Amino acid sequence: MMDEEIKVFADARPAAPSYGGEARERARRRLMAEAGRRRTFPLLGGATGARRFLGWQAVGAFAVTVALVGGVTVAVGSQGGPASVAGPASRPESAVVARSGDFPELEPKPGQFLLFESTTMYTSEGDGEIWLYRTNRKMWRPVHGGTSGLLEIEWLEPRPYPGQTVPEVAKEDAEVTSHYEIKGYCPGAPEEVRRDYAYLSTLPADAGEMRAFLYRQPHGDDGDDDAYAFDALNELFRESYMPRAQREAAFEAGRTIPGVTVAQDVEDAAGRKGIALGREQHGLLTQLIFDPETFDFLGERGTVTGTVTPPAPVGSTLALTAQTGVTVVDALPEDVTDVNPDGSCDPAGGTREPVG
Amino acid sequence: MASARALLDGAAMDDSSLIERSLAEPELFAVLFDRHSDEIFRYTARRLGAEIAEDAVADVFLIAFRRRHRYDAARADARPWLYGIATNVVAQNRRAERRRNRAMARIAPDRPGSFDERSAERVTAERLQPRLARILLGLSAAERDLLLLVAWAELTYEDAAQALGIPIGTVRSRLHRVRAKVRRALGGADPFDPDA
């Protein structure tokens, strides 16, 4: 019988692709070549033993193709003001258009991608240490979720957790950029977990129905349905885009979740002020910040309001993000190499024998 | 090349006999590869991502091949031994693993994996996945290795002890610590969770 705490990890075991095709054949051939060498030249075995075989990388396991072609680019500005958010250097300034009250909504089409650019800071733990890790993220999410997108993470210099120093383990990622394939929704998955625009634009524009949708999201059974609904609200907005009617309905729905408070002039990581829906849990107030005119998601902020572990002063910021741009583009970027494939739509794979 | 006959013979042997025979007939080791490489790959891919795992698994079997003369012939099943080597190879790639966990901790759960065995429990686990990724990040390397060998590779405590080269008493006490940490993190006292 597996302990409950371990079972929760076993049940959440990520799907993994099977070891098929070319990579497996290559590994087997290499092993057989080594075996053949050992048989023929046993005295040279020590020499080959020290050799590390490099360059077996999969060829074209996930080919990211076609250039980023500018569509409409929108930097989410605050309260109709100018787009003061500095985008990444690669984004042409001329393409940055402030969203204002009369600016047309994005109308992405199937086949296109929504590019979300954000800067994030959250707590991270490793090797018994804790620190605040920071990233710049770009997510290319397909407008219709049947195809793959891409996530680029640039790891920035970490910051110390309040009252602590930055541990060595936190520094290893700084200035590294990683790429991850992001699968669209998996065939057979329930509709309500989709986050692609094609699906989100079909969600109810009525706040009551949207509220029911938030509570319908797959969630834990520990009875804290309101906390899960608030999580669902966060995930509905973070790195996703909906038409205004759905955004407004979701905002209104979120406001009615028990425990949610509304605050004005809450600042995101880019210094933009917006209206925030906040909820306290375990000594931390998580606020989702929105443009009050357009209900665009600006970012999130996590502020210590009570007892947290390790202790941090009330008022400390443990999470701070800004979604600095939402752009419609025609294609994924070119010249991206070393993309980590996403096997999460593959069958869990293999037979699973019960343990113990 | 190994003869077809030798490979056929090998297919009928347990791992221990196979490894022993491969000292004289190295090509027989391919039978061990065919028998276990899928499983080792899936475990490694879960920890490192599929692309890195392709290289890592090739390394695992090369290392195993070179160390086969040291294999304990009393152990009929070579899986714990291979998982032990895989754990060391994963350790060499720990940086990639950590980055992957951190990336996954912030992805909306719209790719919940296989649904053919969908159940309430599974839904719960899927919903918790970003949190679990964060909890994994909070464990020490030794704790994480052990937890995942038991939870993902489904090794028994005895097999996990063998894979990690530690006494079974250490497995139990280490898992006890892991359970306490997981309980604390899941049981409503996860102060680090900005989503909570």
mmCIF file of C-alpha atoms in Angstrom, chain B residues 15-168:
data_model
loop_
_atom_site.group_PDB
_atom_site.id
_atom_site.type_symbol
_atom_site.label_atom_id
_atom_site.label_comp_id
_atom_site.label_asym_id
_atom_site.label_seq_id
_atom_site.Cartn_x
_atom_site.Cartn_y
_atom_site.Cartn_z
ATOM 1 C CA ASP B 15 18.793 -10.517 -16.067
ATOM 2 C CA SER B 16 21.469 -11.896 -13.801
ATOM 3 C CA SER B 17 22.289 -14.856 -16.044
ATOM 4 C CA LEU B 18 22.183 -12.604 -19.053
ATOM 5 C CA ILE B 19 24.681 -10.171 -17.575
ATOM 6 C CA GLU B 20 26.939 -13.003 -16.549
ATOM 7 C CA ARG B 21 26.841 -14.544 -20.020
ATOM 8 C CA SER B 22 27.512 -11.122 -21.552
ATOM 9 C CA LEU B 23 30.964 -11.146 -19.963
ATOM 10 C CA ALA B 24 31.913 -13.745 -22.529
ATOM 11 C CA GLU B 25 29.440 -12.698 -25.191
ATOM 12 C CA PRO B 26 29.144 -8.918 -24.922
ATOM 13 C CA GLU B 27 26.488 -8.663 -27.625
ATOM 14 C CA LEU B 28 24.032 -10.410 -25.342
ATOM 15 C CA PHE B 29 23.830 -7.177 -23.407
ATOM 16 C CA ALA B 30 21.536 -5.943 -26.195
ATOM 17 C CA VAL B 31 18.849 -8.231 -24.788
ATOM 18 C CA LEU B 32 19.038 -6.313 -21.519
ATOM 19 C CA PHE B 33 18.723 -3.084 -23.485
ATOM 20 C CA ASP B 34 15.687 -4.384 -25.365
ATOM 21 C CA ARG B 35 14.137 -5.584 -22.150
ATOM 22 C CA HIS B 36 14.501 -2.461 -20.011
ATOM 23 C CA SER B 37 15.402 0.568 -22.105
ATOM 24 C CA ASP B 38 11.769 1.673 -22.582
ATOM 25 C CA GLU B 39 11.142 1.685 -18.870
ATOM 26 C CA ILE B 40 14.375 3.460 -18.015
ATOM 27 C CA PHE B 41 13.687 5.963 -20.763
ATOM 28 C CA ARG B 42 10.227 6.797 -19.465
ATOM 29 C CA TYR B 43 11.558 7.400 -15.967
ATOM 30 C CA THR B 44 14.412 9.527 -17.258
ATOM 31 C CA ALA B 45 12.142 11.441 -19.632
ATOM 32 C CA ARG B 46 9.802 12.288 -16.775
ATOM 33 C CA ARG B 47 12.695 13.749 -14.884
ATOM 34 C CA LEU B 48 14.664 15.448 -17.625
ATOM 35 C CA GLY B 49 12.403 15.786 -20.632
ATOM 36 C CA ALA B 50 12.419 13.422 -23.577
ATOM 37 C CA GLU B 51 15.176 15.046 -25.571
ATOM 38 C CA ILE B 52 17.787 14.954 -22.838
ATOM 39 C CA ALA B 53 16.574 11.506 -21.827
ATOM 40 C CA GLU B 54 17.461 10.097 -25.229
ATOM 41 C CA ASP B 55 21.127 10.770 -24.581
ATOM 42 C CA ALA B 56 20.890 9.974 -20.907
ATOM 43 C CA VAL B 57 19.477 6.495 -21.459
ATOM 44 C CA ALA B 58 22.166 5.713 -23.984
ATOM 45 C CA ASP B 59 24.677 6.712 -21.301
ATOM 46 C CA VAL B 60 22.923 4.545 -18.712
ATOM 47 C CA PHE B 61 23.286 1.398 -20.770
ATOM 48 C CA LEU B 62 26.865 2.129 -21.778
ATOM 49 C CA ILE B 63 27.804 2.650 -18.145
ATOM 50 C CA ALA B 64 25.913 -0.498 -17.190
ATOM 51 C CA PHE B 65 27.698 -2.434 -19.900
ATOM 52 C CA ARG B 66 31.091 -1.270 -18.695
ATOM 53 C CA ARG B 67 30.264 -2.131 -15.099
ATOM 54 C CA ARG B 68 28.580 -5.438 -15.792
ATOM 55 C CA HIS B 69 31.466 -7.445 -14.311
ATOM 56 C CA ARG B 70 30.589 -5.883 -10.950
ATOM 57 C CA TYR B 71 26.929 -6.878 -11.084
ATOM 58 C CA ASP B 72 25.688 -8.797 -8.057
ATOM 59 C CA ALA B 73 24.726 -12.157 -9.574
ATOM 60 C CA ALA B 74 22.390 -12.892 -6.674
ATOM 61 C CA ARG B 75 19.943 -10.307 -7.996
ATOM 62 C CA ALA B 76 17.820 -11.756 -10.771
ATOM 63 C CA ASP B 77 16.178 -8.439 -11.678
ATOM 64 C CA ALA B 78 18.550 -5.776 -13.017
ATOM 65 C CA ARG B 79 16.029 -2.940 -12.873
ATOM 66 C CA PRO B 80 17.112 -1.541 -9.486
ATOM 67 C CA TRP B 81 20.725 -1.566 -10.683
ATOM 68 C CA LEU B 82 19.761 0.255 -13.893
ATOM 69 C CA TYR B 83 17.645 2.755 -11.978
ATOM 70 C CA GLY B 84 20.615 3.413 -9.729
ATOM 71 C CA ILE B 85 22.783 4.224 -12.733
ATOM 72 C CA ALA B 86 19.953 6.298 -14.201
ATOM 73 C CA THR B 87 19.727 8.244 -10.953
ATOM 74 C CA ASN B 88 23.397 9.141 -11.219
ATOM 75 C CA VAL B 89 23.010 10.180 -14.833
ATOM 76 C CA VAL B 90 20.002 12.307 -13.876
ATOM 77 C CA ALA B 91 22.136 13.921 -11.169
ATOM 78 C CA GLN B 92 24.583 15.010 -13.838
ATOM 79 C CA ASN B 93 21.663 16.681 -15.570
ATOM 80 C CA ARG B 94 20.112 18.078 -12.421
ATOM 81 C CA ARG B 95 20.282 21.617 -13.614
ATOM 82 C CA ALA B 96 18.107 20.735 -16.597
ATOM 83 C CA GLU B 97 15.736 18.915 -14.302
ATOM 84 C CA ARG B 98 15.409 21.878 -11.979
ATOM 85 C CA ARG B 99 14.743 24.247 -14.837
ATOM 86 C CA ARG B 100 12.098 21.899 -16.180
ATOM 87 C CA ASN B 101 10.358 21.702 -12.820
ATOM 88 C CA ARG B 102 10.348 25.444 -12.511
ATOM 89 C CA ALA B 103 8.933 25.874 -16.000
ATOM 90 C CA MET B 104 6.225 23.316 -15.360
ATOM 91 C CA ALA B 105 5.295 24.948 -12.080
ATOM 92 C CA ARG B 106 3.913 27.900 -14.009
ATOM 93 C CA ILE B 107 2.025 26.338 -16.875
ATOM 94 C CA ALA B 108 -1.743 26.374 -16.811
ATOM 95 C CA PRO B 109 -2.995 22.798 -16.578
ATOM 96 C CA ASP B 110 -4.472 22.500 -20.027
ATOM 97 C CA ARG B 111 -2.446 19.472 -20.948
ATOM 98 C CA PRO B 112 -3.496 16.987 -18.348
ATOM 99 C CA GLY B 113 -2.062 13.948 -20.051
ATOM 100 C CA SER B 114 -3.811 10.667 -20.519
ATOM 101 C CA PHE B 115 -7.501 10.563 -19.818
ATOM 102 C CA ASP B 116 -8.308 6.961 -20.540
ATOM 103 C CA GLU B 117 -8.143 6.109 -16.881
ATOM 104 C CA ARG B 118 -9.734 9.288 -15.732
ATOM 105 C CA SER B 119 -10.942 9.270 -12.172
ATOM 106 C CA ALA B 120 -11.569 11.786 -9.460
ATOM 107 C CA GLU B 121 -8.221 10.998 -7.925
ATOM 108 C CA ARG B 122 -6.477 11.507 -11.194
ATOM 109 C CA VAL B 123 -8.210 14.821 -11.696
ATOM 110 C CA THR B 124 -7.027 15.866 -8.268
ATOM 111 C CA ALA B 125 -3.483 14.958 -9.020
ATOM 112 C CA GLU B 126 -3.550 16.731 -12.349
ATOM 113 C CA ARG B 127 -4.936 19.798 -10.759
ATOM 114 C CA LEU B 128 -2.167 19.717 -8.198
ATOM 115 C CA GLN B 129 0.611 19.210 -10.675
ATOM 116 C CA PRO B 130 2.111 22.706 -10.659
ATOM 117 C CA ARG B 131 2.083 22.546 -6.869
ATOM 118 C CA LEU B 132 3.760 19.164 -6.924
ATOM 119 C CA ALA B 133 6.437 20.539 -9.188
ATOM 120 C CA ARG B 134 7.074 23.229 -6.629
ATOM 121 C CA ILE B 135 7.173 20.705 -3.807
ATOM 122 C CA LEU B 136 9.712 18.631 -5.721
ATOM 123 C CA LEU B 137 11.872 21.709 -5.997
ATOM 124 C CA GLY B 138 11.844 22.005 -2.232
ATOM 125 C CA LEU B 139 13.227 18.534 -1.593
ATOM 126 C CA SER B 140 16.898 17.741 -1.310
ATOM 127 C CA ALA B 141 18.393 15.845 -4.230
ATOM 128 C CA ALA B 142 18.553 12.642 -2.174
ATOM 129 C CA GLU B 143 14.916 12.978 -1.106
ATOM 130 C CA ARG B 144 13.761 13.686 -4.624
ATOM 131 C CA ASP B 145 15.644 10.705 -6.063
ATOM 132 C CA LEU B 146 14.074 8.378 -3.537
ATOM 133 C CA LEU B 147 10.549 9.769 -3.818
ATOM 134 C CA LEU B 148 10.542 9.496 -7.594
ATOM 135 C CA LEU B 149 12.016 6.004 -7.661
ATOM 136 C CA VAL B 150 9.168 4.878 -5.426
ATOM 137 C CA ALA B 151 6.368 7.012 -6.889
ATOM 138 C CA TRP B 152 7.269 7.064 -10.577
ATOM 139 C CA ALA B 153 9.472 4.014 -11.135
ATOM 140 C CA GLU B 154 7.350 2.065 -8.647
ATOM 141 C CA LEU B 155 10.335 0.441 -6.994
ATOM 142 C CA THR B 156 9.781 -1.328 -3.701
ATOM 143 C CA TYR B 157 11.666 0.041 -0.690
ATOM 144 C CA GLU B 158 14.132 -2.827 -1.019
ATOM 145 C CA ASP B 159 14.727 -2.115 -4.693
ATOM 146 C CA ALA B 160 15.056 1.608 -4.052
ATOM 147 C CA ALA B 161 17.621 0.884 -1.338
ATOM 148 C CA GLN B 162 19.578 -1.220 -3.799
ATOM 149 C CA ALA B 163 19.308 1.381 -6.560
ATOM 150 C CA LEU B 164 20.609 4.143 -4.311
ATOM 151 C CA GLY B 165 23.118 1.992 -2.456
ATOM 152 C CA ILE B 166 21.674 2.880 0.950
ATOM 153 C CA PRO B 167 20.331 0.726 3.798
ATOM 154 C CA ILE B 168 16.614 0.084 3.841
#
